[in-house]
Amino acid sequence: IPAAWQRPYLNIFKHFRVEEWKHSAREGDVAALTDKRLKGTIYRIRGSNPTSSYLQLPRTGTQSLGLAGRYLYLLFRPLPHKHFVIHLDVTTEEQQVVRISFSTLFKEFKSTATWLQFPFVCGAAGSVNDHTARTSRQDLVGAAPADVRWTCLVLDLRSILSLYLNRRYSHLKSVKLCANLLVKNLCTSDLVFNPGVTFSEARQADLACRGIAPMPREMAFPIPKGGKWHDLYDYIRFPPEGSKLLHDSIQKSCSGPVAVSKDPVHQPPQSVMLTKAVRDRLSLVHQITSPKAVSALWKR
């Protein structure tokens, strides 16, 4: 359970004063910009390849953020026609460091005892149902489209470690945001913040008892008068809410988050379920402790 200073949520950029660059590191083309549409400061990370530019928290690998919130919120927008990579180092209760990476460069899901790699599928503006009907999932893997939107990505770190590696989550150790991205904020919390619900709706539906809350102001994207959040931005929760299935990519599901629904469990789209071959490999990885054996497994 997070310490009191981390509840109900922790604004990572604000708490660690990213703009001062004392507790964070930057390499390459990393700049703080004022975004008029989002009405605040954003960070642009760009480079000829994703490893050439990055923003890293904390400053060195020997330090740890020590953030125990179950959910990591990333408010970001991939740069159009570019690839990006993000690395999260998390620590298990057994003090094992596991790297969780996701990128538009990854073509397929890969797993070892200490590293999970997920392809990230950027959605284009418009209906996900229409888009997936026109193109296969394989066609969607790749650089961000021209009309890629600002996204609220919610990563359930506890579930990711439990589902994929049968490990128990302790805390977030470090974050490395590599080119090419625009980033508004990073936050951790034990609550599920839903951007499409108001404070009054949350009270009426008594969502607090389910651990669901409206999006705090400093984590929110602006909505013009009369506009709807989900018409302007993307919301991705990974793994999908209520899912006990393994998925081989991070992408927007056909059904957005539903906070006021009586049945909060959604079935994820069939296209992102793991193939039997990948499930078999994961099963073997869970049974093997030798890093050499795991490496040999993936070279088959």
mmCIF file of C-alpha atoms in Angstrom:
data_model
loop_
_atom_site.group_PDB
_atom_site.id
_atom_site.type_symbol
_atom_site.label_atom_id
_atom_site.label_comp_id
_atom_site.label_asym_id
_atom_site.label_seq_id
_atom_site.Cartn_x
_atom_site.Cartn_y
_atom_site.Cartn_z
ATOM 1 C CA ILE A 1 0.000 0.000 0.000
ATOM 2 C CA PRO A 2 1.440 3.405 -0.939
ATOM 3 C CA ALA A 3 2.616 5.682 1.867
ATOM 4 C CA ALA A 4 0.322 8.587 2.786
ATOM 5 C CA TRP A 5 2.354 11.047 0.691
ATOM 6 C CA GLN A 6 1.590 8.952 -2.419
ATOM 7 C CA ARG A 7 -2.197 8.950 -1.922
ATOM 8 C CA PRO A 8 -4.672 9.443 -3.503
ATOM 9 C CA TYR A 9 -2.215 9.889 -6.383
ATOM 10 C CA LEU A 10 1.306 11.144 -6.990
ATOM 11 C CA ASN A 11 2.169 13.592 -9.779
ATOM 12 C CA ILE A 12 5.638 12.272 -10.670
ATOM 13 C CA PHE A 13 6.779 15.237 -12.780
ATOM 14 C CA LYS A 14 5.678 17.701 -10.103
ATOM 15 C CA HIS A 15 6.981 15.758 -7.094
ATOM 16 C CA PHE A 16 10.440 15.174 -8.594
ATOM 17 C CA ARG A 17 10.554 18.666 -10.180
ATOM 18 C CA VAL A 18 11.432 17.438 -13.636
ATOM 19 C CA GLU A 19 11.844 20.963 -14.972
ATOM 20 C CA GLU A 20 14.876 21.499 -12.683
ATOM 21 C CA TRP A 21 16.682 18.372 -13.985
ATOM 22 C CA LYS A 22 18.165 17.633 -10.533
ATOM 23 C CA HIS A 23 16.362 14.345 -9.958
ATOM 24 C CA SER A 24 15.972 13.351 -13.616
ATOM 25 C CA ALA A 25 18.282 12.868 -16.589
ATOM 26 C CA ARG A 26 17.866 13.868 -20.213
ATOM 27 C CA GLU A 27 19.827 12.953 -23.291
ATOM 28 C CA GLY A 28 19.588 14.343 -26.811
ATOM 29 C CA ASP A 29 16.697 16.488 -28.053
ATOM 30 C CA VAL A 30 14.489 16.896 -24.959
ATOM 31 C CA ALA A 31 12.644 20.204 -24.544
ATOM 32 C CA ALA A 32 9.956 21.714 -22.311
ATOM 33 C CA LEU A 33 7.276 23.466 -24.376
ATOM 34 C CA THR A 34 4.059 25.340 -23.667
ATOM 35 C CA ASP A 35 1.107 23.683 -25.359
ATOM 36 C CA LYS A 36 -1.768 26.124 -25.926
ATOM 37 C CA ARG A 37 -4.310 23.377 -26.565
ATOM 38 C CA LEU A 38 -3.453 21.489 -23.369
ATOM 39 C CA LYS A 39 -2.925 24.755 -21.489
ATOM 40 C CA GLY A 40 0.321 23.784 -19.838
ATOM 41 C CA THR A 41 3.877 22.511 -20.094
ATOM 42 C CA ILE A 42 4.652 19.377 -22.087
ATOM 43 C CA TYR A 43 7.942 17.640 -22.799
ATOM 44 C CA ARG A 44 8.984 16.823 -26.348
ATOM 45 C CA ILE A 45 11.430 13.958 -26.807
ATOM 46 C CA ARG A 46 12.621 13.402 -30.357
ATOM 47 C CA GLY A 47 15.570 11.837 -32.129
ATOM 48 C CA SER A 48 16.744 10.011 -35.225
ATOM 49 C CA ASN A 49 16.264 6.745 -33.319
ATOM 50 C CA PRO A 50 14.477 6.067 -30.013
ATOM 51 C CA THR A 51 17.695 5.435 -28.059
ATOM 52 C CA SER A 52 19.325 8.749 -29.031
ATOM 53 C CA SER A 53 17.016 10.927 -26.900
ATOM 54 C CA TYR A 54 15.300 10.181 -23.612
ATOM 55 C CA LEU A 55 13.971 11.541 -20.332
ATOM 56 C CA GLN A 56 14.770 9.338 -17.327
ATOM 57 C CA LEU A 57 13.556 9.262 -13.731
ATOM 58 C CA PRO A 58 15.365 8.967 -11.342
ATOM 59 C CA ARG A 59 18.670 10.420 -12.498
ATOM 60 C CA THR A 60 20.821 7.293 -12.029
ATOM 61 C CA GLY A 61 20.241 3.548 -12.122
ATOM 62 C CA THR A 62 21.342 3.159 -8.510
ATOM 63 C CA GLN A 63 18.390 5.243 -7.300
ATOM 64 C CA SER A 64 14.739 4.214 -7.071
ATOM 65 C CA LEU A 65 11.477 6.146 -7.353
ATOM 66 C CA GLY A 66 9.971 3.857 -4.710
ATOM 67 C CA LEU A 67 6.406 4.485 -5.901
ATOM 68 C CA ALA A 68 3.992 1.791 -4.740
ATOM 69 C CA GLY A 69 0.801 2.820 -6.575
ATOM 70 C CA ARG A 70 -0.774 -0.051 -8.503
ATOM 71 C CA TYR A 71 -1.572 2.031 -11.595
ATOM 72 C CA LEU A 72 0.812 4.129 -13.669
ATOM 73 C CA TYR A 73 -0.815 6.900 -15.703
ATOM 74 C CA LEU A 74 1.023 8.211 -18.747
ATOM 75 C CA LEU A 75 -0.460 11.196 -20.595
ATOM 76 C CA PHE A 76 1.325 11.277 -23.928
ATOM 77 C CA ARG A 77 1.133 11.569 -27.695
ATOM 78 C CA PRO A 78 3.467 9.694 -30.068
ATOM 79 C CA LEU A 79 4.970 11.932 -32.729
ATOM 80 C CA PRO A 80 3.324 11.267 -36.126
ATOM 81 C CA HIS A 81 5.182 8.964 -38.534
ATOM 82 C CA LYS A 82 7.754 8.128 -35.818
ATOM 83 C CA HIS A 83 8.573 5.221 -33.507
ATOM 84 C CA PHE A 84 8.913 5.454 -29.722
ATOM 85 C CA VAL A 85 10.099 3.240 -26.851
ATOM 86 C CA ILE A 86 9.239 3.369 -23.140
ATOM 87 C CA HIS A 87 10.973 1.322 -20.411
ATOM 88 C CA LEU A 88 9.594 0.820 -16.903
ATOM 89 C CA ASP A 89 11.708 -0.934 -14.274
ATOM 90 C CA VAL A 90 9.559 -2.403 -11.512
ATOM 91 C CA THR A 91 10.610 -4.278 -8.382
ATOM 92 C CA THR A 92 8.862 -7.409 -7.140
ATOM 93 C CA GLU A 93 8.302 -8.373 -3.512
ATOM 94 C CA GLU A 94 11.238 -10.765 -3.945
ATOM 95 C CA GLN A 95 13.402 -7.698 -4.854
ATOM 96 C CA GLN A 96 13.713 -8.868 -8.467
ATOM 97 C CA VAL A 97 13.863 -5.995 -10.993
ATOM 98 C CA VAL A 98 11.691 -6.611 -14.058
ATOM 99 C CA ARG A 99 11.719 -4.355 -17.115
ATOM 100 C CA ILE A 100 8.386 -3.680 -18.834
ATOM 101 C CA SER A 101 8.893 -2.164 -22.285
ATOM 102 C CA PHE A 102 6.435 -1.121 -24.959
ATOM 103 C CA SER A 103 7.158 0.314 -28.373
ATOM 104 C CA THR A 104 5.855 0.788 -31.887
ATOM 105 C CA LEU A 105 9.124 -0.856 -32.993
ATOM 106 C CA PHE A 106 8.233 -4.233 -31.456
ATOM 107 C CA LYS A 107 6.601 -6.589 -33.942
ATOM 108 C CA GLU A 108 5.619 -9.257 -31.433
ATOM 109 C CA PHE A 109 5.322 -9.875 -27.707
ATOM 110 C CA LYS A 110 8.404 -11.329 -26.005
ATOM 111 C CA SER A 111 8.979 -12.451 -22.436
ATOM 112 C CA THR A 112 11.869 -13.589 -20.258
ATOM 113 C CA ALA A 113 12.056 -13.955 -16.485
ATOM 114 C CA THR A 114 13.167 -10.288 -16.203
ATOM 115 C CA TRP A 115 11.817 -8.526 -19.319
ATOM 116 C CA LEU A 116 8.392 -8.113 -20.892
ATOM 117 C CA GLN A 117 8.218 -6.480 -24.342
ATOM 118 C CA PHE A 118 4.840 -5.388 -25.693
ATOM 119 C CA PRO A 119 4.120 -3.960 -29.163
ATOM 120 C CA PHE A 120 2.190 -0.688 -28.887
ATOM 121 C CA VAL A 121 -0.498 -0.205 -31.536
ATOM 122 C CA CYS A 122 -1.289 3.474 -32.139
ATOM 123 C CA GLY A 123 -4.923 4.156 -32.904
ATOM 124 C CA ALA A 124 -5.894 6.660 -35.562
ATOM 125 C CA ALA A 125 -8.606 9.214 -34.842
ATOM 126 C CA GLY A 126 -12.070 7.832 -35.457
ATOM 127 C CA SER A 127 -13.876 4.611 -34.715
ATOM 128 C CA VAL A 128 -11.717 1.712 -33.602
ATOM 129 C CA ASN A 129 -14.324 -0.699 -34.958
ATOM 130 C CA ASP A 130 -14.183 0.915 -38.411
ATOM 131 C CA HIS A 131 -10.405 1.017 -38.391
ATOM 132 C CA THR A 132 -9.917 -2.613 -37.404
ATOM 133 C CA ALA A 133 -12.512 -3.661 -39.954
ATOM 134 C CA ARG A 134 -10.453 -2.091 -42.743
ATOM 135 C CA THR A 135 -7.059 -3.335 -41.653
ATOM 136 C CA SER A 136 -5.652 -6.379 -39.958
ATOM 137 C CA ARG A 137 -3.849 -6.028 -36.633
ATOM 138 C CA GLN A 138 -0.506 -6.645 -38.356
ATOM 139 C CA ASP A 139 -1.105 -3.632 -40.608
ATOM 140 C CA LEU A 140 -1.613 -1.428 -37.537
ATOM 141 C CA VAL A 141 1.760 -2.297 -36.007
ATOM 142 C CA GLY A 142 4.312 0.358 -36.891
ATOM 143 C CA ALA A 143 4.996 4.094 -36.705
ATOM 144 C CA ALA A 144 2.299 6.391 -35.342
ATOM 145 C CA PRO A 145 -0.266 7.611 -37.902
ATOM 146 C CA ALA A 146 -0.539 11.273 -38.884
ATOM 147 C CA ASP A 147 -3.680 11.813 -36.795
ATOM 148 C CA VAL A 148 -2.541 9.998 -33.647
ATOM 149 C CA ARG A 149 -4.244 11.470 -30.589
ATOM 150 C CA TRP A 150 -3.245 12.419 -27.062
ATOM 151 C CA THR A 151 -3.665 9.298 -24.957
ATOM 152 C CA CYS A 152 -4.216 8.435 -21.320
ATOM 153 C CA LEU A 153 -2.472 5.086 -20.869
ATOM 154 C CA VAL A 154 -3.264 3.289 -17.594
ATOM 155 C CA LEU A 155 -0.910 0.409 -16.790
ATOM 156 C CA ASP A 156 -1.957 -2.003 -14.047
ATOM 157 C CA LEU A 157 1.547 -2.913 -12.906
ATOM 158 C CA ARG A 158 0.342 -5.412 -10.303
ATOM 159 C CA SER A 159 -1.736 -7.343 -12.843
ATOM 160 C CA ILE A 160 1.001 -7.270 -15.505
ATOM 161 C CA LEU A 161 3.537 -8.905 -13.182
ATOM 162 C CA SER A 162 0.983 -11.375 -11.841
ATOM 163 C CA LEU A 163 -0.445 -12.436 -15.210
ATOM 164 C CA TYR A 164 2.743 -12.629 -17.247
ATOM 165 C CA LEU A 165 5.405 -13.670 -14.726
ATOM 166 C CA ASN A 166 3.462 -14.870 -11.674
ATOM 167 C CA ARG A 167 5.297 -12.261 -9.575
ATOM 168 C CA ARG A 168 4.019 -9.932 -6.846
ATOM 169 C CA TYR A 169 4.437 -6.206 -7.478
ATOM 170 C CA SER A 170 6.255 -4.060 -4.903
ATOM 171 C CA HIS A 171 7.070 -0.671 -6.458
ATOM 172 C CA LEU A 172 8.065 1.334 -9.518
ATOM 173 C CA LYS A 173 11.848 1.764 -9.638
ATOM 174 C CA SER A 174 12.430 3.906 -12.734
ATOM 175 C CA VAL A 175 10.937 5.278 -15.955
ATOM 176 C CA LYS A 176 12.743 5.940 -19.234
ATOM 177 C CA LEU A 177 10.786 7.799 -21.927
ATOM 178 C CA CYS A 178 12.603 7.511 -25.263
ATOM 179 C CA ALA A 179 12.024 9.336 -28.551
ATOM 180 C CA ASN A 180 9.657 10.099 -30.196
ATOM 181 C CA LEU A 181 7.008 11.453 -27.805
ATOM 182 C CA LEU A 182 5.140 14.399 -26.392
ATOM 183 C CA VAL A 183 4.490 13.839 -22.651
ATOM 184 C CA LYS A 184 2.179 15.871 -20.413
ATOM 185 C CA ASN A 185 2.416 13.954 -17.174
ATOM 186 C CA LEU A 186 3.157 10.763 -15.261
ATOM 187 C CA CYS A 187 1.212 9.739 -12.148
ATOM 188 C CA THR A 188 0.789 6.722 -9.884
ATOM 189 C CA SER A 189 -2.258 5.757 -7.831
ATOM 190 C CA ASP A 190 -4.215 2.863 -6.372
ATOM 191 C CA LEU A 191 -7.383 4.347 -7.862
ATOM 192 C CA VAL A 192 -8.808 3.977 -11.376
ATOM 193 C CA PHE A 193 -9.375 7.501 -12.698
ATOM 194 C CA ASN A 194 -11.987 7.695 -15.439
ATOM 195 C CA PRO A 195 -11.810 10.803 -17.634
ATOM 196 C CA GLY A 196 -15.358 10.380 -18.967
ATOM 197 C CA VAL A 197 -17.164 10.691 -15.634
ATOM 198 C CA THR A 198 -17.905 13.824 -13.591
ATOM 199 C CA PHE A 199 -17.662 14.198 -9.821
ATOM 200 C CA SER A 200 -21.473 14.302 -9.514
ATOM 201 C CA GLU A 201 -21.880 11.151 -11.615
ATOM 202 C CA ALA A 202 -19.271 9.404 -9.481
ATOM 203 C CA ARG A 203 -21.160 10.296 -6.293
ATOM 204 C CA GLN A 204 -24.538 9.202 -7.682
ATOM 205 C CA ALA A 205 -23.176 5.845 -8.855
ATOM 206 C CA ASP A 206 -21.096 5.392 -5.680
ATOM 207 C CA LEU A 207 -18.045 4.560 -7.789
ATOM 208 C CA ALA A 208 -15.656 5.108 -4.889
ATOM 209 C CA CYS A 209 -16.595 1.705 -3.464
ATOM 210 C CA ARG A 210 -15.219 0.163 -6.692
ATOM 211 C CA GLY A 211 -11.991 2.170 -6.537
ATOM 212 C CA ILE A 212 -13.047 4.385 -9.463
ATOM 213 C CA ALA A 213 -12.779 8.190 -9.333
ATOM 214 C CA PRO A 214 -13.075 11.160 -11.725
ATOM 215 C CA MET A 215 -9.827 12.320 -13.285
ATOM 216 C CA PRO A 216 -8.020 14.898 -11.069
ATOM 217 C CA ARG A 217 -7.636 18.321 -12.671
ATOM 218 C CA GLU A 218 -3.837 18.218 -12.963
ATOM 219 C CA MET A 219 -4.081 14.870 -14.781
ATOM 220 C CA ALA A 220 -6.917 15.875 -17.101
ATOM 221 C CA PHE A 221 -6.934 16.899 -20.757
ATOM 222 C CA PRO A 222 -9.015 20.047 -21.485
ATOM 223 C CA ILE A 223 -12.466 19.620 -23.038
ATOM 224 C CA PRO A 224 -14.090 22.468 -25.009
ATOM 225 C CA LYS A 225 -17.595 23.471 -23.938
ATOM 226 C CA GLY A 226 -20.070 20.949 -25.299
ATOM 227 C CA GLY A 227 -17.309 18.492 -26.222
ATOM 228 C CA LYS A 228 -16.838 14.910 -25.057
ATOM 229 C CA TRP A 229 -13.545 13.546 -23.759
ATOM 230 C CA HIS A 230 -13.659 10.309 -25.747
ATOM 231 C CA ASP A 231 -14.277 12.197 -29.017
ATOM 232 C CA LEU A 232 -10.970 14.030 -28.564
ATOM 233 C CA TYR A 233 -8.596 11.645 -26.789
ATOM 234 C CA ASP A 234 -7.798 7.952 -26.393
ATOM 235 C CA TYR A 235 -7.996 5.966 -23.148
ATOM 236 C CA ILE A 236 -6.095 2.678 -22.915
ATOM 237 C CA ARG A 237 -6.155 0.462 -19.874
ATOM 238 C CA PHE A 238 -3.732 -2.461 -19.871
ATOM 239 C CA PRO A 239 -4.465 -5.220 -19.170
ATOM 240 C CA PRO A 240 -8.103 -4.478 -20.130
ATOM 241 C CA GLU A 241 -10.438 -4.070 -17.159
ATOM 242 C CA GLY A 242 -11.429 -7.340 -15.513
ATOM 243 C CA SER A 243 -9.405 -9.431 -17.958
ATOM 244 C CA LYS A 244 -7.680 -12.583 -16.846
ATOM 245 C CA LEU A 245 -6.505 -13.287 -20.393
ATOM 246 C CA LEU A 246 -2.999 -12.623 -21.682
ATOM 247 C CA HIS A 247 -2.662 -10.074 -24.494
ATOM 248 C CA ASP A 248 0.177 -9.670 -26.969
ATOM 249 C CA SER A 249 -0.069 -5.904 -27.549
ATOM 250 C CA ILE A 250 -1.086 -2.643 -25.922
ATOM 251 C CA GLN A 251 -3.835 -0.919 -27.888
ATOM 252 C CA LYS A 252 -7.182 0.774 -27.560
ATOM 253 C CA SER A 253 -9.980 -1.762 -27.199
ATOM 254 C CA CYS A 254 -13.239 -1.494 -29.078
ATOM 255 C CA SER A 255 -15.052 -0.680 -25.847
ATOM 256 C CA GLY A 256 -13.843 2.346 -23.905
ATOM 257 C CA PRO A 257 -13.797 2.536 -20.109
ATOM 258 C CA VAL A 258 -17.214 2.249 -18.528
ATOM 259 C CA ALA A 259 -17.466 3.624 -14.999
ATOM 260 C CA VAL A 260 -21.212 3.679 -14.456
ATOM 261 C CA SER A 261 -21.920 0.244 -15.917
ATOM 262 C CA LYS A 262 -23.412 -2.428 -13.662
ATOM 263 C CA ASP A 263 -21.087 -4.940 -15.250
ATOM 264 C CA PRO A 264 -17.566 -3.451 -15.345
ATOM 265 C CA VAL A 265 -15.941 -6.519 -16.923
ATOM 266 C CA HIS A 266 -15.342 -6.196 -20.673
ATOM 267 C CA GLN A 267 -14.234 -8.921 -23.011
ATOM 268 C CA PRO A 268 -11.168 -7.709 -24.929
ATOM 269 C CA PRO A 269 -11.143 -7.881 -28.721
ATOM 270 C CA GLN A 270 -10.213 -11.295 -30.080
ATOM 271 C CA SER A 271 -7.423 -9.756 -32.144
ATOM 272 C CA VAL A 272 -5.262 -9.051 -29.105
ATOM 273 C CA MET A 273 -5.513 -12.422 -27.394
ATOM 274 C CA LEU A 274 -2.289 -14.371 -27.223
ATOM 275 C CA THR A 275 -1.845 -17.198 -29.673
ATOM 276 C CA LYS A 276 -1.562 -20.719 -28.284
ATOM 277 C CA ALA A 277 2.146 -20.784 -29.191
ATOM 278 C CA VAL A 278 2.857 -17.660 -27.121
ATOM 279 C CA ARG A 279 0.784 -18.968 -24.196
ATOM 280 C CA ASP A 280 2.773 -22.211 -24.296
ATOM 281 C CA ARG A 281 6.039 -20.264 -24.260
ATOM 282 C CA LEU A 282 4.880 -18.164 -21.315
ATOM 283 C CA SER A 283 3.951 -21.318 -19.439
ATOM 284 C CA LEU A 284 7.458 -22.649 -19.982
ATOM 285 C CA VAL A 285 9.041 -19.342 -18.932
ATOM 286 C CA HIS A 286 7.181 -19.508 -15.625
ATOM 287 C CA GLN A 287 8.675 -22.926 -14.988
ATOM 288 C CA ILE A 288 12.247 -21.970 -15.826
ATOM 289 C CA THR A 289 14.483 -19.905 -13.543
ATOM 290 C CA SER A 290 17.741 -20.030 -15.519
ATOM 291 C CA PRO A 291 18.234 -16.858 -17.651
ATOM 292 C CA LYS A 292 20.247 -18.919 -20.162
ATOM 293 C CA ALA A 293 17.421 -21.381 -20.499
ATOM 294 C CA VAL A 294 14.937 -18.553 -21.042
ATOM 295 C CA SER A 295 17.173 -16.996 -23.685
ATOM 296 C CA ALA A 296 17.525 -20.310 -25.486
ATOM 297 C CA LEU A 297 13.766 -20.738 -25.431
ATOM 298 C CA TRP A 298 13.172 -17.552 -27.413
ATOM 299 C CA LYS A 299 15.805 -18.446 -30.023
ATOM 300 C CA ARG A 300 13.853 -21.544 -31.041
#
